[in-house]
Amino acid sequence: QVQLVTSGGASVQASGSLRLSCTASGLSLNDYAVAWFRQAPGKEREGVSCISWEGGFIDYVDSLKVRFTTSRDSAKNTVYLQMINLKPEDTAMYYCAAEVGRYCNRVYKHWGQGTQVTVSS
């Protein structure tokens, strides 16, 4: 059974940092592009970033690229989202999703369960 486990969310003060992890079981993430999303209460889901299967291509939403970094560790079958200088508006549930293929095509096959990030001022 394929499962994506999203972890690392927490409650932090503004200007703090967090690193979220997306780890797969029953699936080699190394063969897939992986995207990060977030959804704040009452708002639509927002794409955050996407990293291709080998990490050679990484795309970010413009408003977040200065503070958020996506990377992957093939040995750990894990993709990370490093977030720095967090702001209250970053408060949301964060999700990862494995794309259908190796590149960021916005067609998703597997979703993580989400991890909550809460940033207080």
Coordinates of N, CA and C in Angstrom, one line a residue:
Q1 N 0.8 -1.2 0.0 CA 0.0 0.0 0.0 C 0.9 1.2 0.0
V2 N 0.6 2.2 -0.9 CA 1.4 3.4 -1.0 C 0.9 4.4 0.0
Q3 N 1.8 5.0 0.7 CA 1.5 6.0 1.7 C 2.6 7.1 1.7
L4 N 2.1 8.3 1.7 CA 3.0 9.5 1.8 C 2.7 10.0 3.2
V5 N 3.8 10.2 4.0 CA 3.6 10.7 5.4 C 4.3 12.1 5.4
T6 N 3.4 13.0 5.7 CA 3.9 14.4 5.8 C 4.1 14.7 7.3
S7 N 5.2 15.3 7.7 CA 5.5 15.5 9.1 C 6.4 16.8 9.2
G8 N 6.5 17.2 10.4 CA 7.4 18.4 10.7 C 6.6 19.7 11.1
G9 N 5.3 19.6 10.9 CA 4.5 20.8 11.3 C 4.6 21.1 12.7
A10 N 4.4 22.3 13.1 CA 4.4 22.7 14.5 C 3.9 24.1 14.7
S11 N 3.7 24.6 15.9 CA 3.4 25.9 16.2 C 4.7 26.7 16.5
V12 N 4.9 27.8 15.8 CA 6.1 28.5 16.0 C 5.8 30.0 16.0
Q13 N 6.8 30.8 16.5 CA 6.7 32.2 16.5 C 7.0 32.8 15.1
A14 N 6.5 33.9 14.8 CA 6.9 34.6 13.5 C 8.4 34.8 13.5
S15 N 9.0 34.7 12.3 CA 10.4 34.7 12.0 C 11.1 33.4 12.3
G16 N 10.4 32.4 12.8 CA 10.9 31.1 13.1 C 11.1 30.3 11.8
S17 N 11.6 29.0 11.9 CA 11.8 28.2 10.8 C 11.3 26.8 11.1
L18 N 10.9 26.1 10.0 CA 10.5 24.7 10.1 C 11.0 24.0 8.9
R19 N 11.2 22.7 9.0 CA 11.4 21.8 7.9 C 10.4 20.7 7.9
L20 N 9.6 20.7 6.8 CA 8.6 19.6 6.6 C 9.2 18.5 5.8
S21 N 8.7 17.3 6.1 CA 9.2 16.1 5.4 C 8.0 15.4 4.8
C22 N 8.3 14.8 3.6 CA 7.3 14.0 2.9 C 8.0 12.7 2.6
T23 N 7.7 11.6 3.4 CA 8.3 10.3 3.2 C 7.4 9.3 2.7
A24 N 7.8 8.5 1.8 CA 7.0 7.5 1.1 C 7.2 6.1 1.6
S25 N 6.2 5.3 1.7 CA 6.3 3.9 1.9 C 5.5 3.2 0.8
G26 N 6.0 2.0 0.4 CA 5.3 1.3 -0.7 C 5.5 2.0 -2.1
L27 N 6.4 3.0 -2.1 CA 6.6 3.8 -3.3 C 8.0 4.4 -3.3
S28 N 8.7 4.3 -4.4 CA 10.0 5.0 -4.5 C 9.8 6.4 -5.0
L29 N 9.9 7.4 -4.1 CA 9.7 8.8 -4.5 C 10.7 9.2 -5.5
N30 N 11.8 8.5 -5.6 CA 12.9 8.9 -6.5 C 12.4 8.8 -7.9
D31 N 11.3 8.2 -8.2 CA 10.9 8.0 -9.6 C 9.8 9.1 -9.9
Y32 N 9.5 10.0 -9.0 CA 8.4 10.9 -9.2 C 8.8 12.3 -8.8
A33 N 8.2 13.3 -9.5 CA 8.2 14.6 -9.1 C 7.3 14.7 -7.9
V34 N 7.6 15.7 -7.0 CA 6.8 15.8 -5.8 C 6.5 17.3 -5.6
A35 N 5.3 17.6 -5.3 CA 4.8 19.0 -5.1 C 4.4 19.2 -3.7
W36 N 4.5 20.4 -3.2 CA 4.0 20.8 -1.9 C 2.9 21.8 -2.1
F37 N 1.9 21.7 -1.3 CA 0.7 22.6 -1.3 C 0.4 23.0 0.2
R38 N -0.4 24.0 0.3 CA -0.9 24.4 1.6 C -2.3 24.9 1.4
Q39 N -3.0 24.8 2.5 CA -4.4 25.3 2.5 C -4.7 25.9 3.9
A40 N -5.0 27.1 3.9 CA -5.4 27.8 5.1 C -6.9 27.7 5.3
P41 N -7.3 27.9 6.5 CA -8.8 27.8 6.8 C -9.6 28.8 6.0
G42 N -10.6 28.3 5.3 CA -11.4 29.2 4.5 C -10.8 29.7 3.2
K43 N -9.7 29.1 2.9 CA -9.0 29.5 1.6 C -8.8 28.3 0.7
E44 N -8.6 28.5 -0.6 CA -8.4 27.5 -1.5 C -6.9 26.9 -1.3
R45 N -6.8 25.7 -1.7 CA -5.5 25.1 -1.7 C -4.5 25.8 -2.6
E46 N -3.3 26.0 -2.2 CA -2.3 26.8 -2.9 C -1.1 26.0 -3.2
G47 N -0.6 26.0 -4.4 CA 0.6 25.3 -4.7 C 1.8 26.1 -4.2
V48 N 2.8 25.4 -3.6 CA 3.9 26.0 -3.0 C 5.2 25.7 -3.8
S49 N 5.4 24.5 -4.2 CA 6.6 24.2 -4.9 C 6.5 22.8 -5.6
C50 N 7.4 22.5 -6.5 CA 7.5 21.2 -7.1 C 8.9 20.9 -7.4
I51 N 9.3 19.7 -7.2 CA 10.7 19.3 -7.5 C 10.6 18.1 -8.4
S52 N 11.4 18.1 -9.5 CA 11.4 16.9 -10.4 C 12.1 15.7 -9.7
W53 N 12.0 14.6 -10.4 CA 12.4 13.3 -9.8 C 13.9 13.3 -9.4
E54 N 14.8 14.0 -10.1 CA 16.2 14.0 -9.8 C 16.6 15.3 -9.1
G55 N 15.7 16.2 -8.9 CA 16.0 17.4 -8.3 C 16.5 18.5 -9.2
G56 N 16.6 18.2 -10.5 CA 17.2 19.1 -11.4 C 16.3 20.3 -11.7
F57 N 15.0 20.2 -11.5 CA 14.1 21.3 -11.7 C 13.3 21.5 -10.5
I58 N 13.3 22.7 -10.0 CA 12.5 23.1 -8.8 C 11.7 24.3 -9.2
D59 N 10.4 24.3 -8.9 CA 9.6 25.5 -9.2 C 8.9 25.9 -7.9
Y60 N 8.8 27.2 -7.8 CA 8.2 27.8 -6.6 C 7.1 28.8 -7.0
V61 N 6.1 29.0 -6.2 CA 5.3 30.1 -6.4 C 6.1 31.4 -6.0
D62 N 6.0 32.4 -6.8 CA 6.9 33.6 -6.7 C 6.9 34.2 -5.3
S63 N 5.8 34.2 -4.7 CA 5.7 34.9 -3.4 C 6.5 34.2 -2.3
L64 N 6.8 32.9 -2.5 CA 7.4 32.1 -1.5 C 8.9 31.8 -1.7
K65 N 9.4 32.0 -2.9 CA 10.7 31.4 -3.3 C 11.8 32.0 -2.5
V66 N 11.7 33.1 -1.9 CA 12.8 33.7 -1.1 C 12.9 33.0 0.2
R67 N 11.8 32.5 0.8 CA 11.8 32.0 2.1 C 11.7 30.4 2.2
F68 N 11.2 29.8 1.1 CA 10.9 28.4 1.1 C 11.9 27.7 0.1
T69 N 12.4 26.5 0.6 CA 13.3 25.8 -0.3 C 12.9 24.3 -0.3
T70 N 12.8 23.7 -1.4 CA 12.5 22.3 -1.6 C 13.7 21.5 -2.0
S71 N 13.9 20.4 -1.4 CA 15.0 19.5 -1.7 C 14.5 18.0 -1.5
R72 N 15.4 17.1 -1.9 CA 15.1 15.7 -1.8 C 16.3 14.9 -1.4
D73 N 16.1 13.9 -0.7 CA 17.1 12.9 -0.3 C 16.7 11.6 -0.8
S74 N 17.4 11.1 -1.8 CA 17.0 9.9 -2.5 C 17.2 8.7 -1.5
A75 N 18.3 8.8 -0.7 CA 18.6 7.6 0.2 C 17.5 7.5 1.2
K76 N 16.9 8.5 1.6 CA 15.8 8.5 2.6 C 14.4 8.5 2.0
N77 N 14.3 8.5 0.7 CA 13.0 8.4 0.0 C 12.1 9.6 0.5
T78 N 12.7 10.7 0.7 CA 12.1 11.8 1.4 C 12.3 13.1 0.6
V79 N 11.2 14.0 0.6 CA 11.3 15.3 0.0 C 11.1 16.3 1.2
Y80 N 11.8 17.4 1.2 CA 11.7 18.4 2.2 C 11.2 19.7 1.8
L81 N 10.6 20.4 2.7 CA 10.2 21.8 2.4 C 10.8 22.6 3.6
Q82 N 11.9 23.3 3.4 CA 12.5 24.2 4.4 C 11.9 25.6 4.3
M83 N 11.4 26.0 5.5 CA 10.7 27.3 5.5 C 11.4 28.2 6.5
I84 N 11.8 29.4 6.1 CA 12.5 30.3 7.1 C 11.6 31.6 7.2
N85 N 12.0 32.4 8.2 CA 11.3 33.7 8.4 C 9.8 33.5 8.2
L86 N 9.2 32.6 9.0 CA 7.8 32.3 8.9 C 7.0 33.5 9.3
K87 N 5.8 33.6 8.7 CA 4.9 34.7 9.0 C 3.5 34.1 9.4
P88 N 2.7 34.9 10.1 CA 1.4 34.4 10.4 C 0.6 33.9 9.2
E89 N 0.8 34.6 8.1 CA 0.0 34.2 6.9 C 0.5 32.9 6.3
D90 N 1.6 32.3 6.8 CA 2.0 31.0 6.4 C 1.2 29.9 7.1
T91 N 0.4 30.3 8.1 CA -0.4 29.3 8.8 C -1.3 28.5 7.9
A92 N -1.2 27.2 7.9 CA -2.0 26.4 7.0 C -1.7 24.9 7.2
M93 N -2.5 24.1 6.6 CA -2.1 22.7 6.5 C -1.3 22.5 5.3
Y94 N -0.2 21.8 5.4 CA 0.8 21.6 4.3 C 0.7 20.2 3.9
Y95 N 0.6 20.0 2.6 CA 0.5 18.6 2.0 C 1.6 18.4 1.0
C96 N 2.0 17.2 0.8 CA 2.8 16.8 -0.3 C 2.0 15.9 -1.2
A97 N 2.4 15.9 -2.5 CA 1.8 15.0 -3.5 C 2.8 14.5 -4.5
A98 N 2.7 13.2 -4.8 CA 3.6 12.7 -5.8 C 2.9 12.8 -7.2
E99 N 3.6 13.3 -8.1 CA 3.1 13.5 -9.5 C 3.0 12.1 -10.1
V100 N 2.3 12.1 -11.3 CA 2.1 10.9 -12.0 C 3.5 10.4 -12.6
G101 N 4.3 11.4 -13.0 CA 5.6 11.1 -13.6 C 6.8 11.7 -13.0
R102 N 7.8 11.9 -13.7 CA 9.1 12.4 -13.2 C 9.2 13.9 -13.2
Y103 N 8.2 14.5 -13.8 CA 8.3 16.0 -14.0 C 7.1 16.7 -13.5
C104 N 7.2 18.0 -13.3 CA 6.1 18.7 -12.6 C 5.0 19.1 -13.7
N105 N 4.1 18.2 -13.8 CA 3.0 18.3 -14.8 C 1.6 18.6 -14.2
R106 N 1.6 18.7 -12.9 CA 0.4 19.1 -12.2 C -0.7 18.0 -12.3
V107 N -0.3 16.8 -12.4 CA -1.2 15.6 -12.3 C -0.7 14.7 -11.2
Y108 N -1.5 14.6 -10.2 CA -1.0 14.0 -8.9 C -1.6 12.6 -8.7
K109 N -0.7 11.7 -8.2 CA -1.1 10.3 -8.0 C -1.3 9.9 -6.6
H110 N -0.5 10.5 -5.7 CA -0.6 10.1 -4.3 C -0.5 11.4 -3.5
W111 N -1.2 11.4 -2.3 CA -1.2 12.6 -1.5 C -0.9 12.2 -0.1
G112 N -0.1 13.1 0.6 CA 0.1 12.9 2.0 C -1.1 13.4 2.8
Q113 N -1.1 13.1 4.1 CA -2.2 13.4 4.9 C -2.2 14.9 5.5
G114 N -1.1 15.5 5.3 CA -1.0 16.9 5.7 C -0.4 17.0 7.1
T115 N 0.3 18.2 7.3 CA 0.9 18.5 8.6 C 0.6 20.0 8.9
Q116 N 0.2 20.3 10.1 CA -0.3 21.7 10.4 C 0.9 22.5 10.8
V117 N 1.0 23.7 10.2 CA 1.9 24.8 10.5 C 1.1 26.0 11.0
T118 N 1.4 26.4 12.2 CA 0.8 27.5 12.8 C 1.8 28.5 13.3
V119 N 1.7 29.8 12.8 CA 2.7 30.8 13.0 C 2.0 31.9 13.8
S120 N 2.5 32.2 15.0 CA 1.9 33.2 15.8 C 2.8 34.5 15.8
S121 N 2.1 35.6 15.9 CA 2.9 36.9 15.9 C 3.4 37.3 17.2

